[in-house]
């Protein structure tokens, strides 16, 4: 049985990945400082799988804690989700973002290398495609960033590429996620951000539950079929499964590979809203607001590389994603 360390394993995507890993028979240790999650996530994982992952509660920025952990544990591979992820916040407190995401990753990689663990799957993002590429995005397109959060993803990809180039024992997969939404069908784990959500689907969920009055749609004059922004929404369970395929790939392929995880289909803001209305059985109020600075019109993946290298493709449709999000939302207020 392989021992997989999941940094950020108590978070939204990490918790879903822990479920898939445990169900596939892996031994899992969650490494998390709970700065954006709660220990209860581990109980929920245990409820779903019947197994509670081990916990190493520590901050990746604490170098001696990270190094002691890897010295004391035999680890086969790491899936590295831990990081701060709010774009707007990253513009307000860039140094916190650079420190947490970059320093944390450097400590992790050094501790791994020192202890002979050289397989890592990293949470990158479609944000690295920046403002100037045209969808569908392919992995060989030039990358860039428009905010500190995006720069941390871009810089970590560079660090990983250089690490793999310097030492051929490393097997590194950077997964570029498109827009993960939905929740586990059990309704036990999902995305429940503190305060007012920034992302579309968590915001729509709050409108559906009645805690926010209406959605503001950021622009209806884009060059898209209905004028609203188009994104590639992917079910978080599909996304989680992609990580297991990436681990499998890394067993036999050394070096660095960046791979998109998306469905290959774009959905507009209005299409998401209407799918959510269908899922929750209510009509959801909205207003058209000005475009959001930094938003692009259209983002969706070319998912071909994941299909050919990882033998993975997304399965859930938008309505299923919205139904699972709504099911999770309802269970937050029993
Ligand atoms: P999340 O905030 O729910 O999970 C991140 C987890 O990492 C949290 O449990 C947090 O407590 C932990 N963490 C953060 N900094 C840490 C540190 N220094 N030490 C230990 N633990 C730390 O976020 P998520 O949505 O699950 O995203 C996971 C990863 O995927 C992130 O790296 C994010 O940037 C990336 N990603 C997310 C999205 C998305 O839309 N959710 C899209 C693309 C990429
Ligand atoms: N969006 C919106 N209102 C909101 C939040 C988001 O109209 O309250 C739009 C946004 O402009 C984009 C889409 O919904 O076109 C997805 O936004 P999200 O922030 O979830 O993802 P990202 O833009 O980072 O891909």
XYZ file of C-alpha atoms and ligand atoms in Angstrom:
403
model
C 0.000 0.000 0.000
C 1.483 3.343 -0.919
C 1.655 6.196 1.557
C 0.458 9.466 0.037
C 0.819 12.801 1.805
C -1.897 15.260 0.852
C -0.942 18.840 1.717
C -4.074 20.947 2.092
C -6.018 17.694 2.399
C -8.679 19.257 4.623
C -9.588 21.823 1.956
C -12.197 21.733 -0.792
C -10.353 19.778 -3.477
C -7.929 18.006 -1.121
C -10.722 16.439 0.938
C -12.322 14.995 -2.199
C -8.951 13.654 -3.273
C -8.459 11.983 0.142
C -11.778 10.199 -0.344
C -10.702 8.841 -3.729
C -7.268 7.821 -2.423
C -8.687 6.007 0.600
C -11.295 4.275 -1.541
C -8.478 3.133 -3.843
C -6.659 1.591 -0.867
C -3.900 4.163 -0.270
C -2.565 5.108 3.132
C -3.208 8.836 3.452
C -1.718 11.515 5.685
C -3.241 14.987 5.544
C -0.758 17.784 6.130
C -2.695 20.974 6.850
C -2.588 24.006 9.149
C -6.367 24.594 8.790
C -5.878 28.243 7.781
C -8.756 27.806 5.311
C -10.408 24.591 6.461
C -11.566 22.764 9.546
C -10.473 19.493 11.212
C -14.091 18.280 10.843
C -13.330 17.685 7.166
C -11.351 14.623 8.272
C -14.366 13.252 10.165
C -16.461 13.720 7.061
C -13.871 11.890 4.973
C -14.006 9.083 7.552
C -17.821 9.009 7.364
C -17.691 8.567 3.602
C -14.844 6.059 3.411
C -14.881 4.332 6.802
C -11.229 5.329 7.246
C -9.858 8.446 8.926
C -6.701 9.739 7.253
C -3.742 10.435 9.531
C -3.168 14.097 10.318
C 0.027 16.111 10.502
C -1.168 19.514 11.643
C 1.604 21.803 10.573
C 2.363 24.879 8.525
C 4.457 24.349 5.395
C 6.155 27.640 6.194
C 7.579 26.011 9.343
C 10.673 24.478 7.778
C 11.807 22.403 10.742
C 8.321 20.914 11.214
C 8.149 19.929 7.540
C 11.639 18.499 7.552
C 11.002 16.516 10.790
C 7.787 15.119 9.342
C 9.520 13.753 6.232
C 12.475 12.461 8.258
C 10.086 10.513 10.500
C 7.741 9.122 7.842
C 8.265 7.004 4.794
C 6.291 8.717 2.014
C 5.835 7.433 -1.534
C 4.338 10.549 -3.110
C 2.886 13.959 -2.291
C -0.172 15.677 -3.683
C 0.359 19.356 -2.988
C -2.871 21.337 -2.629
C -1.840 23.599 0.272
C -1.845 27.238 -0.710
C -3.779 30.468 -0.474
C -6.106 30.884 -3.440
C -8.176 34.079 -3.390
C -7.224 36.282 -6.349
C -8.550 39.568 -4.877
C -6.911 38.949 -1.511
C -3.618 38.152 -3.247
C -3.632 41.686 -4.693
C -4.217 43.177 -1.238
C -1.619 41.075 0.634
C 0.823 39.880 -2.054
C 3.709 39.190 0.324
C 1.548 36.842 2.375
C 0.660 34.972 -0.814
C 4.223 34.767 -2.104
C 5.466 33.677 1.314
C 2.821 31.055 1.967
C 2.693 29.533 -1.497
C 6.347 29.782 -2.521
C 8.141 29.323 0.798
C 5.788 26.499 1.733
C 6.494 24.725 -1.558
C 10.264 25.196 -1.250
C 10.253 23.700 2.261
C 8.175 20.801 1.021
C 10.413 20.052 -1.977
C 13.592 20.276 0.082
C 12.258 17.931 2.768
C 11.055 15.511 0.107
C 14.409 15.510 -1.695
C 16.370 15.043 1.523
C 14.320 11.974 2.314
C 14.265 10.419 -1.147
C 10.598 11.120 -1.919
C 10.657 12.544 -5.447
C 7.122 12.187 -6.758
C 4.746 15.139 -6.540
C 1.454 16.182 -8.097
C 0.904 19.927 -7.854
C -2.300 21.996 -7.974
C -1.702 24.488 -10.728
C -4.425 26.488 -12.408
C -5.793 27.572 -15.762
C -4.972 31.080 -14.549
C -1.456 30.494 -15.990
C -2.945 30.873 -19.488
C -3.306 34.597 -18.695
C -5.176 37.125 -20.840
C -3.676 36.585 -24.282
C -4.320 33.001 -25.331
C -7.432 31.844 -27.138
C -9.453 28.887 -25.822
C -9.280 25.935 -26.029
C -6.073 26.229 -23.989
C -3.330 23.715 -24.714
C -0.440 23.036 -22.373
C 2.170 24.292 -24.834
C 0.721 27.825 -24.923
C 2.805 30.609 -23.342
C 1.953 31.149 -19.693
C 1.725 34.362 -17.708
C -0.144 35.857 -14.791
C -2.228 38.898 -13.964
C -2.225 38.820 -10.161
C 0.022 37.606 -7.302
C -1.959 34.381 -6.869
C -1.472 33.559 -10.545
C 2.221 34.435 -10.301
C 2.657 31.947 -7.450
C 1.265 29.186 -9.705
C 3.463 30.289 -12.591
C 6.555 30.506 -10.360
C 5.923 27.151 -8.688
C 5.579 25.515 -12.103
C 8.984 27.014 -12.978
C 10.500 25.762 -9.701
C 9.131 22.286 -10.395
C 10.403 22.307 -13.976
C 13.898 23.323 -12.812
C 13.828 20.692 -10.052
C 12.976 17.951 -12.539
C 15.615 19.207 -14.992
C 18.331 19.108 -12.326
C 17.565 15.646 -10.997
C 16.082 12.960 -13.263
C 14.744 11.003 -10.290
C 11.894 13.479 -9.861
C 8.454 12.675 -11.291
C 6.377 15.847 -11.276
C 2.916 16.521 -12.645
C 1.435 20.024 -12.489
C -2.302 19.759 -12.990
C -3.865 22.912 -14.380
C -7.383 22.965 -13.001
C -10.135 24.804 -14.778
C -13.171 25.695 -12.583
C -13.840 23.045 -9.929
C -17.385 23.136 -8.564
C -19.907 20.720 -7.075
C -19.472 18.577 -3.996
C -19.277 14.955 -2.978
C -22.648 13.269 -3.723
C -22.900 12.358 -0.006
C -23.254 16.093 0.719
C -20.694 15.720 3.523
C -17.830 17.634 1.919
C -17.919 20.594 -0.439
C -17.005 24.251 -0.715
C -18.235 26.608 1.966
C -16.116 29.763 1.938
C -16.066 32.193 4.855
C -17.783 35.519 4.184
C -19.163 36.515 0.821
C -17.996 34.052 -1.849
C -15.850 35.344 -4.708
C -16.499 32.450 -7.067
C -19.626 32.076 -9.124
C -21.106 28.796 -7.931
C -20.623 29.297 -4.165
C -22.226 32.735 -4.660
C -25.181 31.281 -6.571
C -25.577 28.651 -3.821
C -25.975 31.451 -1.255
C -28.591 33.136 -3.436
C -30.423 29.807 -3.719
C -30.395 29.309 0.074
C -31.581 32.885 0.532
C -28.588 34.308 2.429
C -27.614 36.568 -0.479
C -30.228 38.541 -2.362
C -29.146 38.275 -5.981
C -26.262 37.420 -8.245
C -24.386 40.227 -9.960
C -23.335 39.008 -13.379
C -20.037 40.659 -14.244
C -20.661 41.776 -17.816
C -23.092 40.689 -20.525
C -21.253 42.259 -23.439
C -18.419 39.778 -23.930
C -17.856 38.194 -27.300
C -19.572 34.957 -26.201
C -22.870 33.358 -27.344
C -24.993 35.124 -24.674
C -22.543 37.904 -23.774
C -21.636 36.518 -20.313
C -18.270 34.983 -19.393
C -17.575 31.387 -20.381
C -15.666 28.936 -18.145
C -14.915 25.221 -18.070
C -16.672 23.973 -14.918
C -15.500 20.585 -13.707
C -16.965 18.390 -10.984
C -14.624 18.278 -7.991
C -14.946 14.476 -7.810
C -13.843 14.166 -11.457
C -10.961 16.495 -10.636
C -9.997 14.428 -7.585
C -9.933 11.269 -9.683
C -7.527 12.973 -12.081
C -4.967 13.113 -9.259
C -4.992 9.356 -8.842
C -4.395 8.997 -12.569
C -1.520 11.499 -12.294
C 0.055 9.468 -9.469
C -0.227 6.351 -11.583
C 1.409 8.154 -14.518
C 4.246 9.427 -12.288
C 5.129 5.863 -11.288
C 6.503 5.230 -14.754
C 7.292 8.713 -16.108
C 9.993 10.908 -14.632
C 10.503 14.592 -15.464
C 7.984 17.443 -15.447
C 4.614 17.475 -17.162
C 1.887 20.154 -17.064
C -1.561 18.748 -17.800
C -4.987 20.412 -18.039
C -7.860 19.039 -15.997
C -11.015 20.373 -17.565
C -14.023 19.057 -19.437
C -13.255 20.818 -22.705
C -16.714 22.455 -22.628
C -17.454 26.068 -21.838
C -20.578 27.229 -19.974
C -21.671 30.853 -19.631
C -22.645 32.550 -16.377
C -26.286 32.495 -17.486
C -26.094 28.788 -18.335
C -24.680 28.054 -14.872
C -27.404 30.142 -13.256
C -30.134 28.328 -15.202
C -28.642 24.907 -14.411
C -28.601 25.861 -10.726
C -32.236 27.011 -10.947
C -33.090 23.580 -12.313
C -31.093 21.876 -9.537
C -32.711 23.803 -6.680
C -36.160 24.197 -8.222
C -36.288 27.974 -7.740
C -35.829 30.980 -9.916
C -32.733 32.916 -8.879
C -32.614 36.719 -9.132
C -29.721 38.466 -10.852
C -28.627 41.847 -12.134
C -26.132 42.703 -14.824
C -23.121 44.500 -13.355
C -19.984 45.941 -14.962
C -17.221 43.609 -16.108
C -14.778 42.553 -13.402
C -11.231 43.857 -14.020
C -8.928 41.035 -15.061
C -11.702 38.653 -16.175
C -11.323 37.096 -19.599
C -14.293 36.353 -21.857
C -13.716 32.665 -22.444
C -11.672 29.955 -20.771
C -11.899 26.268 -21.471
C -9.465 23.403 -21.712
C -8.202 21.254 -24.467
C -8.458 18.044 -22.390
C -6.623 15.837 -24.897
C -3.321 15.566 -23.049
C -5.003 14.283 -19.879
C -6.890 11.791 -21.992
C -3.822 10.441 -23.738
C -1.264 10.566 -20.881
C -3.444 9.993 -17.824
C -6.293 8.022 -19.446
C -8.616 10.389 -17.619
C -11.573 12.427 -18.700
C -14.287 14.323 -16.840
C -17.664 12.627 -16.681
C -20.195 14.827 -14.850
C -22.369 17.369 -16.632
C -23.216 20.853 -15.393
C -26.610 19.879 -13.978
C -25.063 17.094 -11.860
C -22.447 19.548 -10.567
C -25.174 22.033 -9.583
C -27.322 19.312 -7.982
C -24.370 18.127 -5.879
C -23.554 21.693 -4.870
C -27.183 22.259 -3.833
C -27.332 18.956 -1.939
C -24.208 19.997 0.001
C -25.614 23.498 0.616
C -28.834 22.077 2.046
C -26.884 19.869 4.437
C -25.051 22.873 5.890
C -28.328 23.942 7.527
C -30.076 20.765 8.633
P -8.743 25.329 -0.006
O -8.403 26.668 0.557
O -10.086 24.765 0.281
O -7.645 24.257 0.448
C -6.294 24.612 0.672
C -5.862 23.938 1.969
O -4.483 24.243 2.192
C -6.635 24.428 3.199
O -7.068 23.306 3.948
C -5.600 25.252 3.975
O -5.844 25.201 5.373
C -4.306 24.585 3.569
N -3.107 25.429 3.637
C -2.910 26.645 3.053
N -1.687 27.092 3.342
C -1.070 26.151 4.110
C 0.199 26.056 4.727
N 1.108 27.027 4.636
N 0.491 24.939 5.434
C -0.419 23.944 5.552
N -1.646 23.998 5.010
C -1.971 25.089 4.298
O -8.488 25.418 -1.579
P -8.929 24.429 -2.748
O -10.007 25.078 -3.517
O -9.122 23.071 -2.212
O -7.627 24.501 -3.647
C -6.556 23.573 -3.496
C -5.423 23.971 -4.414
O -5.905 24.005 -5.762
C -4.841 25.348 -4.131
O -3.438 25.293 -4.318
C -5.484 26.220 -5.179
O -4.690 27.327 -5.509
C -5.579 25.252 -6.353
N -6.638 25.616 -7.309
C -7.909 25.794 -6.849
C -8.909 26.180 -7.738
C -10.328 26.407 -7.262
O -11.101 27.022 -7.990
N -10.715 25.937 -6.074
C -8.593 26.359 -9.100
C -7.288 26.163 -9.527
C -6.305 25.786 -8.604
N -18.967 35.824 -12.000
C -20.083 36.650 -11.933
N -20.537 37.020 -10.691
C -19.956 36.609 -9.533
C -18.819 35.759 -9.626
C -18.350 35.398 -10.881
O -20.660 37.022 -12.952
O -20.415 36.989 -8.440
C -18.491 35.378 -13.328
C -17.060 35.746 -13.665
O -17.009 37.022 -14.266
C -16.658 34.607 -14.605
C -17.453 33.408 -14.083
O -18.534 33.959 -13.328
O -17.094 34.881 -15.927
C -16.625 32.485 -13.181
O -16.061 33.249 -12.155
P -15.167 32.587 -11.004
O -14.636 33.729 -10.166
O -15.928 31.526 -10.325
O -13.974 31.886 -11.807
P -12.770 32.538 -12.667
O -13.262 33.822 -13.272
O -11.677 32.745 -11.699
O -12.460 31.539 -13.711
